[in-house]
Amino acid sequence: MTTAPHTRVGGGSARVVGATALALAASLIVQNVVVGAGGAPDYGDPIADVLAFHAEHRGAIAIAVGLEALNLPLLLGFLAGLHGLVASRTTAGATWSRLALAAGATLSAIWAIYAVAWIGAVLSVGDGGEPSVAFELSWRLHAAGLGMALPALGTTFLGAAMAAHAAALTPAWQRLLGMVGAVLLVAAGTASLAIADGSSMVFVGVAGLALWILWLVATGLRLVRGRSVDIDA
């Protein structure tokens, strides 16, 4: 097994990958704040309340969907860049980084479905004040998309965290963060149907998402600063 020595992470490519991680984390934070600040409904709320939210907060949803479009290239760009860094430093994390790339591509596809369904829900809000079949179907598909995105994100998180640590890019606590976050996200994902129906299991996934954002920030800062760790750290 080839391991990475204790060296600084140099070069502009590492800083670009780090900046991409920070941009992705910032986009995810802003996206959730924008929607949450408007009092976004839970998936189990009455459909009339959901309709009212979409009718009154179309601008906030437009921002959130726009950021979702930005998240796709940021995620794939970060994972591709991370794979390049890992491959240049060690063979130990190659399998993990390939897993992260594959899971990230799957996650991107699910995110796209999630966003398209949300757009459909907004556009199907009529003037009559009553939820239509099209609106409710779009909202349910949007909720199901979130549920299925959780295990894909968990797998992405695990692969990226393990690969980065194997290449001595991150310390052991960040690897642990990835393992815990992955368990939370995958566990929540097994309850996708219940989440789409309003189950509180969604908050288990939210905890995993918070760990993912924390990991992105910590990893991004390390790469931008060119810091590495001992492989056994």
PDB file of C-alpha atoms in Angstrom:
ATOM      1  CA  MET A   1       0.000   0.000   0.000  1.00  0.00           C
ATOM      2  CA  THR A   2       1.315   3.421  -0.964  1.00  0.00           C
ATOM      3  CA  THR A   3       0.819   6.106   1.661  1.00  0.00           C
ATOM      4  CA  ALA A   4       1.234   9.834   1.582  1.00  0.00           C
ATOM      5  CA  PRO A   5       4.135  11.412   3.448  1.00  0.00           C
ATOM      6  CA  HIS A   6       3.718  14.289   5.849  1.00  0.00           C
ATOM      7  CA  THR A   7       3.981  17.177   3.385  1.00  0.00           C
ATOM      8  CA  ARG A   8       2.179  20.391   2.701  1.00  0.00           C
ATOM      9  CA  VAL A   9      -0.501  20.345   0.066  1.00  0.00           C
ATOM     10  CA  GLY A  10       0.847  22.699  -2.555  1.00  0.00           C
ATOM     11  CA  GLY A  11      -0.179  24.011  -5.916  1.00  0.00           C
ATOM     12  CA  GLY A  12      -3.042  26.031  -7.246  1.00  0.00           C
ATOM     13  CA  SER A  13      -5.145  22.932  -7.895  1.00  0.00           C
ATOM     14  CA  ALA A  14      -5.462  22.192  -4.170  1.00  0.00           C
ATOM     15  CA  ARG A  15      -6.548  25.757  -3.499  1.00  0.00           C
ATOM     16  CA  VAL A  16      -9.137  25.565  -6.291  1.00  0.00           C
ATOM     17  CA  VAL A  17     -10.530  22.326  -4.851  1.00  0.00           C
ATOM     18  CA  GLY A  18     -10.626  23.905  -1.398  1.00  0.00           C
ATOM     19  CA  ALA A  19     -12.364  27.012  -2.698  1.00  0.00           C
ATOM     20  CA  THR A  20     -14.919  24.827  -4.472  1.00  0.00           C
ATOM     21  CA  ALA A  21     -15.655  22.980  -1.222  1.00  0.00           C
ATOM     22  CA  LEU A  22     -16.173  26.281   0.583  1.00  0.00           C
ATOM     23  CA  ALA A  23     -18.410  27.588  -2.206  1.00  0.00           C
ATOM     24  CA  LEU A  24     -20.536  24.432  -2.054  1.00  0.00           C
ATOM     25  CA  ALA A  25     -20.860  24.711   1.725  1.00  0.00           C
ATOM     26  CA  ALA A  26     -21.847  28.380   1.429  1.00  0.00           C
ATOM     27  CA  SER A  27     -24.434  27.611  -1.247  1.00  0.00           C
ATOM     28  CA  LEU A  28     -26.003  24.879   0.881  1.00  0.00           C
ATOM     29  CA  ILE A  29     -26.154  27.160   3.919  1.00  0.00           C
ATOM     30  CA  VAL A  30     -27.705  30.063   1.999  1.00  0.00           C
ATOM     31  CA  GLN A  31     -30.179  27.739   0.307  1.00  0.00           C
ATOM     32  CA  ASN A  32     -31.466  26.394   3.603  1.00  0.00           C
ATOM     33  CA  VAL A  33     -31.518  29.797   5.299  1.00  0.00           C
ATOM     34  CA  VAL A  34     -33.487  31.408   2.465  1.00  0.00           C
ATOM     35  CA  VAL A  35     -36.189  28.747   2.551  1.00  0.00           C
ATOM     36  CA  GLY A  36     -36.183  28.296   6.316  1.00  0.00           C
ATOM     37  CA  ALA A  37     -36.502  32.029   6.967  1.00  0.00           C
ATOM     38  CA  GLY A  38     -39.789  32.026   5.099  1.00  0.00           C
ATOM     39  CA  GLY A  39     -41.261  29.370   7.378  1.00  0.00           C
ATOM     40  CA  ALA A  40     -41.025  26.448   4.962  1.00  0.00           C
ATOM     41  CA  PRO A  41     -43.682  23.792   5.647  1.00  0.00           C
ATOM     42  CA  ASP A  42     -42.889  20.272   6.771  1.00  0.00           C
ATOM     43  CA  TYR A  43     -43.744  17.453   4.418  1.00  0.00           C
ATOM     44  CA  GLY A  44     -46.452  16.320   6.805  1.00  0.00           C
ATOM     45  CA  ASP A  45     -48.215  19.700   6.922  1.00  0.00           C
ATOM     46  CA  PRO A  46     -51.683  20.077   5.373  1.00  0.00           C
ATOM     47  CA  ILE A  47     -51.434  20.529   1.626  1.00  0.00           C
ATOM     48  CA  ALA A  48     -53.357  23.817   1.896  1.00  0.00           C
ATOM     49  CA  ASP A  49     -50.565  25.247   4.076  1.00  0.00           C
ATOM     50  CA  VAL A  50     -47.964  24.029   1.601  1.00  0.00           C
ATOM     51  CA  LEU A  51     -49.855  25.717  -1.228  1.00  0.00           C
ATOM     52  CA  ALA A  52     -50.042  28.987   0.694  1.00  0.00           C
ATOM     53  CA  PHE A  53     -46.290  28.948   1.312  1.00  0.00           C
ATOM     54  CA  HIS A  54     -45.523  28.424  -2.376  1.00  0.00           C
ATOM     55  CA  ALA A  55     -47.918  31.157  -3.407  1.00  0.00           C
ATOM     56  CA  GLU A  56     -46.406  33.675  -0.971  1.00  0.00           C
ATOM     57  CA  HIS A  57     -42.696  32.798  -1.267  1.00  0.00           C
ATOM     58  CA  ARG A  58     -42.130  32.228  -4.955  1.00  0.00           C
ATOM     59  CA  GLY A  59     -39.062  34.472  -4.926  1.00  0.00           C
ATOM     60  CA  ALA A  60     -37.370  32.556  -2.103  1.00  0.00           C
ATOM     61  CA  ILE A  61     -38.042  29.261  -3.847  1.00  0.00           C
ATOM     62  CA  ALA A  62     -36.618  30.664  -7.086  1.00  0.00           C
ATOM     63  CA  ILE A  63     -33.392  31.498  -5.226  1.00  0.00           C
ATOM     64  CA  ALA A  64     -33.267  28.026  -3.646  1.00  0.00           C
ATOM     65  CA  VAL A  65     -33.797  26.291  -6.992  1.00  0.00           C
ATOM     66  CA  GLY A  66     -31.180  28.520  -8.615  1.00  0.00           C
ATOM     67  CA  LEU A  67     -28.688  27.550  -5.925  1.00  0.00           C
ATOM     68  CA  GLU A  68     -29.579  23.895  -6.513  1.00  0.00           C
ATOM     69  CA  ALA A  69     -28.456  24.358 -10.115  1.00  0.00           C
ATOM     70  CA  LEU A  70     -25.199  25.856  -8.810  1.00  0.00           C
ATOM     71  CA  ASN A  71     -24.709  22.981  -6.371  1.00  0.00           C
ATOM     72  CA  LEU A  72     -24.450  20.437  -9.185  1.00  0.00           C
ATOM     73  CA  PRO A  73     -21.247  21.730 -10.828  1.00  0.00           C
ATOM     74  CA  LEU A  74     -19.789  22.652  -7.438  1.00  0.00           C
ATOM     75  CA  LEU A  75     -20.315  19.138  -6.093  1.00  0.00           C
ATOM     76  CA  LEU A  76     -19.003  17.345  -9.171  1.00  0.00           C
ATOM     77  CA  GLY A  77     -16.119  19.786  -9.559  1.00  0.00           C
ATOM     78  CA  PHE A  78     -15.103  19.312  -5.935  1.00  0.00           C
ATOM     79  CA  LEU A  79     -15.275  15.525  -6.113  1.00  0.00           C
ATOM     80  CA  ALA A  80     -13.348  15.386  -9.397  1.00  0.00           C
ATOM     81  CA  GLY A  81     -10.703  17.720  -7.984  1.00  0.00           C
ATOM     82  CA  LEU A  82     -10.476  15.739  -4.753  1.00  0.00           C
ATOM     83  CA  HIS A  83     -10.015  12.539  -6.755  1.00  0.00           C
ATOM     84  CA  GLY A  84      -7.139  14.158  -8.624  1.00  0.00           C
ATOM     85  CA  LEU A  85      -5.457  15.249  -5.389  1.00  0.00           C
ATOM     86  CA  VAL A  86      -5.891  11.848  -3.786  1.00  0.00           C
ATOM     87  CA  ALA A  87      -4.604   9.976  -6.849  1.00  0.00           C
ATOM     88  CA  SER A  88      -1.505  12.181  -6.991  1.00  0.00           C
ATOM     89  CA  ARG A  89      -0.602  11.467  -3.363  1.00  0.00           C
ATOM     90  CA  THR A  90      -1.567   7.870  -2.659  1.00  0.00           C
ATOM     91  CA  THR A  91      -3.165   4.736  -4.070  1.00  0.00           C
ATOM     92  CA  ALA A  92      -4.762   3.955  -0.714  1.00  0.00           C
ATOM     93  CA  GLY A  93      -7.716   6.288  -1.194  1.00  0.00           C
ATOM     94  CA  ALA A  94      -8.339   5.693  -4.900  1.00  0.00           C
ATOM     95  CA  THR A  95     -11.245   3.299  -4.379  1.00  0.00           C
ATOM     96  CA  TRP A  96     -12.859   5.653  -1.879  1.00  0.00           C
ATOM     97  CA  SER A  97     -12.543   8.664  -4.172  1.00  0.00           C
ATOM     98  CA  ARG A  98     -14.032   6.701  -7.068  1.00  0.00           C
ATOM     99  CA  LEU A  99     -16.925   5.713  -4.798  1.00  0.00           C
ATOM    100  CA  ALA A 100     -17.435   9.388  -3.923  1.00  0.00           C
ATOM    101  CA  LEU A 101     -17.475  10.340  -7.611  1.00  0.00           C
ATOM    102  CA  ALA A 102     -20.013   7.654  -8.512  1.00  0.00           C
ATOM    103  CA  ALA A 103     -22.249   8.487  -5.559  1.00  0.00           C
ATOM    104  CA  GLY A 104     -21.898  12.193  -6.289  1.00  0.00           C
ATOM    105  CA  ALA A 105     -23.063  11.683  -9.872  1.00  0.00           C
ATOM    106  CA  THR A 106     -26.073   9.763  -8.565  1.00  0.00           C
ATOM    107  CA  LEU A 107     -26.748  12.491  -6.009  1.00  0.00           C
ATOM    108  CA  SER A 108     -26.612  15.148  -8.727  1.00  0.00           C
ATOM    109  CA  ALA A 109     -29.258  13.297 -10.740  1.00  0.00           C
ATOM    110  CA  ILE A 110     -31.526  13.032  -7.691  1.00  0.00           C
ATOM    111  CA  TRP A 111     -30.974  16.702  -6.849  1.00  0.00           C
ATOM    112  CA  ALA A 112     -32.058  17.564 -10.385  1.00  0.00           C
ATOM    113  CA  ILE A 113     -35.283  15.565 -10.005  1.00  0.00           C
ATOM    114  CA  TYR A 114     -35.840  17.177  -6.583  1.00  0.00           C
ATOM    115  CA  ALA A 115     -35.454  20.667  -8.076  1.00  0.00           C
ATOM    116  CA  VAL A 116     -37.572  19.932 -11.166  1.00  0.00           C
ATOM    117  CA  ALA A 117     -40.403  18.640  -8.969  1.00  0.00           C
ATOM    118  CA  TRP A 118     -40.163  21.788  -6.841  1.00  0.00           C
ATOM    119  CA  ILE A 119     -40.362  23.966  -9.934  1.00  0.00           C
ATOM    120  CA  GLY A 120     -43.411  21.981 -11.012  1.00  0.00           C
ATOM    121  CA  ALA A 121     -45.051  22.570  -7.652  1.00  0.00           C
ATOM    122  CA  VAL A 122     -44.520  26.338  -7.910  1.00  0.00           C
ATOM    123  CA  LEU A 123     -45.772  26.561 -11.480  1.00  0.00           C
ATOM    124  CA  SER A 124     -48.873  24.495 -10.683  1.00  0.00           C
ATOM    125  CA  VAL A 125     -50.045  26.936  -8.014  1.00  0.00           C
ATOM    126  CA  GLY A 126     -53.279  28.313  -9.472  1.00  0.00           C
ATOM    127  CA  ASP A 127     -55.337  31.391  -8.738  1.00  0.00           C
ATOM    128  CA  GLY A 128     -58.230  29.513  -7.152  1.00  0.00           C
ATOM    129  CA  GLY A 129     -56.594  29.023  -3.777  1.00  0.00           C
ATOM    130  CA  GLU A 130     -57.179  25.269  -3.867  1.00  0.00           C
ATOM    131  CA  PRO A 131     -54.375  22.713  -4.302  1.00  0.00           C
ATOM    132  CA  SER A 132     -54.567  20.880  -7.609  1.00  0.00           C
ATOM    133  CA  VAL A 133     -53.689  17.256  -8.260  1.00  0.00           C
ATOM    134  CA  ALA A 134     -50.630  18.428 -10.199  1.00  0.00           C
ATOM    135  CA  PHE A 135     -49.459  20.555  -7.258  1.00  0.00           C
ATOM    136  CA  GLU A 136     -49.822  17.758  -4.725  1.00  0.00           C
ATOM    137  CA  LEU A 137     -48.112  15.237  -7.014  1.00  0.00           C
ATOM    138  CA  SER A 138     -45.195  17.602  -7.617  1.00  0.00           C
ATOM    139  CA  TRP A 139     -44.854  18.268  -3.889  1.00  0.00           C
ATOM    140  CA  ARG A 140     -44.865  14.553  -3.059  1.00  0.00           C
ATOM    141  CA  LEU A 141     -42.266  13.860  -5.742  1.00  0.00           C
ATOM    142  CA  HIS A 142     -40.155  16.696  -4.347  1.00  0.00           C
ATOM    143  CA  ALA A 143     -40.373  15.159  -0.864  1.00  0.00           C
ATOM    144  CA  ALA A 144     -39.514  11.680  -2.169  1.00  0.00           C
ATOM    145  CA  GLY A 145     -36.519  13.151  -4.005  1.00  0.00           C
ATOM    146  CA  LEU A 146     -35.177  14.538  -0.749  1.00  0.00           C
ATOM    147  CA  GLY A 147     -35.600  11.161   0.929  1.00  0.00           C
ATOM    148  CA  MET A 148     -33.668   9.330  -1.790  1.00  0.00           C
ATOM    149  CA  ALA A 149     -30.958  12.009  -1.923  1.00  0.00           C
ATOM    150  CA  LEU A 150     -29.992  11.269   1.679  1.00  0.00           C
ATOM    151  CA  PRO A 151     -28.333   7.841   1.165  1.00  0.00           C
ATOM    152  CA  ALA A 152     -26.632   9.106  -2.007  1.00  0.00           C
ATOM    153  CA  LEU A 153     -25.223  12.038  -0.024  1.00  0.00           C
ATOM    154  CA  GLY A 154     -24.197   9.685   2.775  1.00  0.00           C
ATOM    155  CA  THR A 155     -22.251   7.487   0.359  1.00  0.00           C
ATOM    156  CA  THR A 156     -20.638  10.552  -1.212  1.00  0.00           C
ATOM    157  CA  PHE A 157     -19.696  11.849   2.234  1.00  0.00           C
ATOM    158  CA  LEU A 158     -18.162   8.548   3.318  1.00  0.00           C
ATOM    159  CA  GLY A 159     -16.124   8.108   0.139  1.00  0.00           C
ATOM    160  CA  ALA A 160     -14.827  11.678   0.177  1.00  0.00           C
ATOM    161  CA  ALA A 161     -13.950  11.642   3.887  1.00  0.00           C
ATOM    162  CA  MET A 162     -12.150   8.296   3.704  1.00  0.00           C
ATOM    163  CA  ALA A 163     -10.272   9.258   0.528  1.00  0.00           C
ATOM    164  CA  ALA A 164      -9.156  12.622   1.901  1.00  0.00           C
ATOM    165  CA  HIS A 165      -7.857  11.058   5.100  1.00  0.00           C
ATOM    166  CA  ALA A 166      -6.077   8.248   3.242  1.00  0.00           C
ATOM    167  CA  ALA A 167      -4.211  10.918   1.244  1.00  0.00           C
ATOM    168  CA  ALA A 168      -3.259  12.782   4.443  1.00  0.00           C
ATOM    169  CA  LEU A 169      -5.389  15.756   3.449  1.00  0.00           C
ATOM    170  CA  THR A 170      -7.543  15.675   6.588  1.00  0.00           C
ATOM    171  CA  PRO A 171      -7.080  14.559  10.221  1.00  0.00           C
ATOM    172  CA  ALA A 172      -8.735  11.587  11.877  1.00  0.00           C
ATOM    173  CA  TRP A 173     -11.591  13.604  13.386  1.00  0.00           C
ATOM    174  CA  GLN A 174     -12.773  14.536   9.915  1.00  0.00           C
ATOM    175  CA  ARG A 175     -12.764  10.883   8.872  1.00  0.00           C
ATOM    176  CA  LEU A 176     -14.907  10.143  11.937  1.00  0.00           C
ATOM    177  CA  LEU A 177     -17.196  13.004  10.940  1.00  0.00           C
ATOM    178  CA  GLY A 178     -17.664  11.342   7.564  1.00  0.00           C
ATOM    179  CA  MET A 179     -18.441   7.966   9.078  1.00  0.00           C
ATOM    180  CA  VAL A 180     -21.007   9.352  11.528  1.00  0.00           C
ATOM    181  CA  GLY A 181     -22.585  11.594   8.910  1.00  0.00           C
ATOM    182  CA  ALA A 182     -22.838   8.731   6.430  1.00  0.00           C
ATOM    183  CA  VAL A 183     -24.585   6.520   8.988  1.00  0.00           C
ATOM    184  CA  LEU A 184     -27.102   9.266   9.784  1.00  0.00           C
ATOM    185  CA  LEU A 185     -27.822  10.007   6.129  1.00  0.00           C
ATOM    186  CA  VAL A 186     -28.169   6.391   5.038  1.00  0.00           C
ATOM    187  CA  ALA A 187     -30.296   5.560   8.091  1.00  0.00           C
ATOM    188  CA  ALA A 188     -32.624   8.444   7.261  1.00  0.00           C
ATOM    189  CA  GLY A 189     -32.684   7.344   3.640  1.00  0.00           C
ATOM    190  CA  THR A 190     -34.075   3.944   4.571  1.00  0.00           C
ATOM    191  CA  ALA A 191     -37.167   5.819   5.742  1.00  0.00           C
ATOM    192  CA  SER A 192     -37.624   7.697   2.451  1.00  0.00           C
ATOM    193  CA  LEU A 193     -41.284   6.777   2.171  1.00  0.00           C
ATOM    194  CA  ALA A 194     -41.963   7.876   5.732  1.00  0.00           C
ATOM    195  CA  ILE A 195     -40.027  11.125   5.174  1.00  0.00           C
ATOM    196  CA  ALA A 196     -42.092  11.897   2.074  1.00  0.00           C
ATOM    197  CA  ASP A 197     -45.170  11.388   4.241  1.00  0.00           C
ATOM    198  CA  GLY A 198     -43.937  13.799   6.934  1.00  0.00           C
ATOM    199  CA  SER A 199     -41.905  11.579   9.291  1.00  0.00           C
ATOM    200  CA  SER A 200     -39.576  13.264  11.782  1.00  0.00           C
ATOM    201  CA  MET A 201     -36.839  10.935  10.497  1.00  0.00           C
ATOM    202  CA  VAL A 202     -36.017  13.785   8.156  1.00  0.00           C
ATOM    203  CA  PHE A 203     -34.240  15.482  11.065  1.00  0.00           C
ATOM    204  CA  VAL A 204     -31.796  12.567  11.256  1.00  0.00           C
ATOM    205  CA  GLY A 205     -30.915  13.393   7.668  1.00  0.00           C
ATOM    206  CA  VAL A 206     -30.675  17.096   8.513  1.00  0.00           C
ATOM    207  CA  ALA A 207     -28.089  16.242  11.197  1.00  0.00           C
ATOM    208  CA  GLY A 208     -26.101  14.309   8.598  1.00  0.00           C
ATOM    209  CA  LEU A 209     -26.326  17.255   6.187  1.00  0.00           C
ATOM    210  CA  ALA A 210     -24.998  19.575   8.896  1.00  0.00           C
ATOM    211  CA  LEU A 211     -21.980  17.296   9.381  1.00  0.00           C
ATOM    212  CA  TRP A 212     -21.406  17.265   5.611  1.00  0.00           C
ATOM    213  CA  ILE A 213     -21.351  21.066   5.528  1.00  0.00           C
ATOM    214  CA  LEU A 214     -18.989  21.160   8.525  1.00  0.00           C
ATOM    215  CA  TRP A 215     -16.687  18.669   6.784  1.00  0.00           C
ATOM    216  CA  LEU A 216     -16.727  20.724   3.576  1.00  0.00           C
ATOM    217  CA  VAL A 217     -15.761  23.879   5.457  1.00  0.00           C
ATOM    218  CA  ALA A 218     -12.980  22.183   7.415  1.00  0.00           C
ATOM    219  CA  THR A 219     -11.610  20.410   4.346  1.00  0.00           C
ATOM    220  CA  GLY A 220     -11.889  23.496   2.173  1.00  0.00           C
ATOM    221  CA  LEU A 221      -9.958  25.612   4.663  1.00  0.00           C
ATOM    222  CA  ARG A 222      -7.205  22.981   4.956  1.00  0.00           C
ATOM    223  CA  LEU A 223      -6.793  22.772   1.186  1.00  0.00           C
ATOM    224  CA  VAL A 224      -6.806  26.528   0.685  1.00  0.00           C
ATOM    225  CA  ARG A 225      -4.140  26.874   3.380  1.00  0.00           C
ATOM    226  CA  GLY A 226      -2.144  23.949   1.969  1.00  0.00           C
ATOM    227  CA  ARG A 227      -2.180  21.950   5.195  1.00  0.00           C
ATOM    228  CA  SER A 228      -1.780  18.167   5.461  1.00  0.00           C
ATOM    229  CA  VAL A 229      -1.431  15.667   8.304  1.00  0.00           C
ATOM    230  CA  ASP A 230       0.472  12.519   9.165  1.00  0.00           C
ATOM    231  CA  ILE A 231      -1.197   9.536   7.551  1.00  0.00           C
ATOM    232  CA  ASP A 232      -1.599   7.904  10.961  1.00  0.00           C
ATOM    233  CA  ALA A 233      -3.153  11.003  12.564  1.00  0.00           C
TER     234      ALA A 233
END
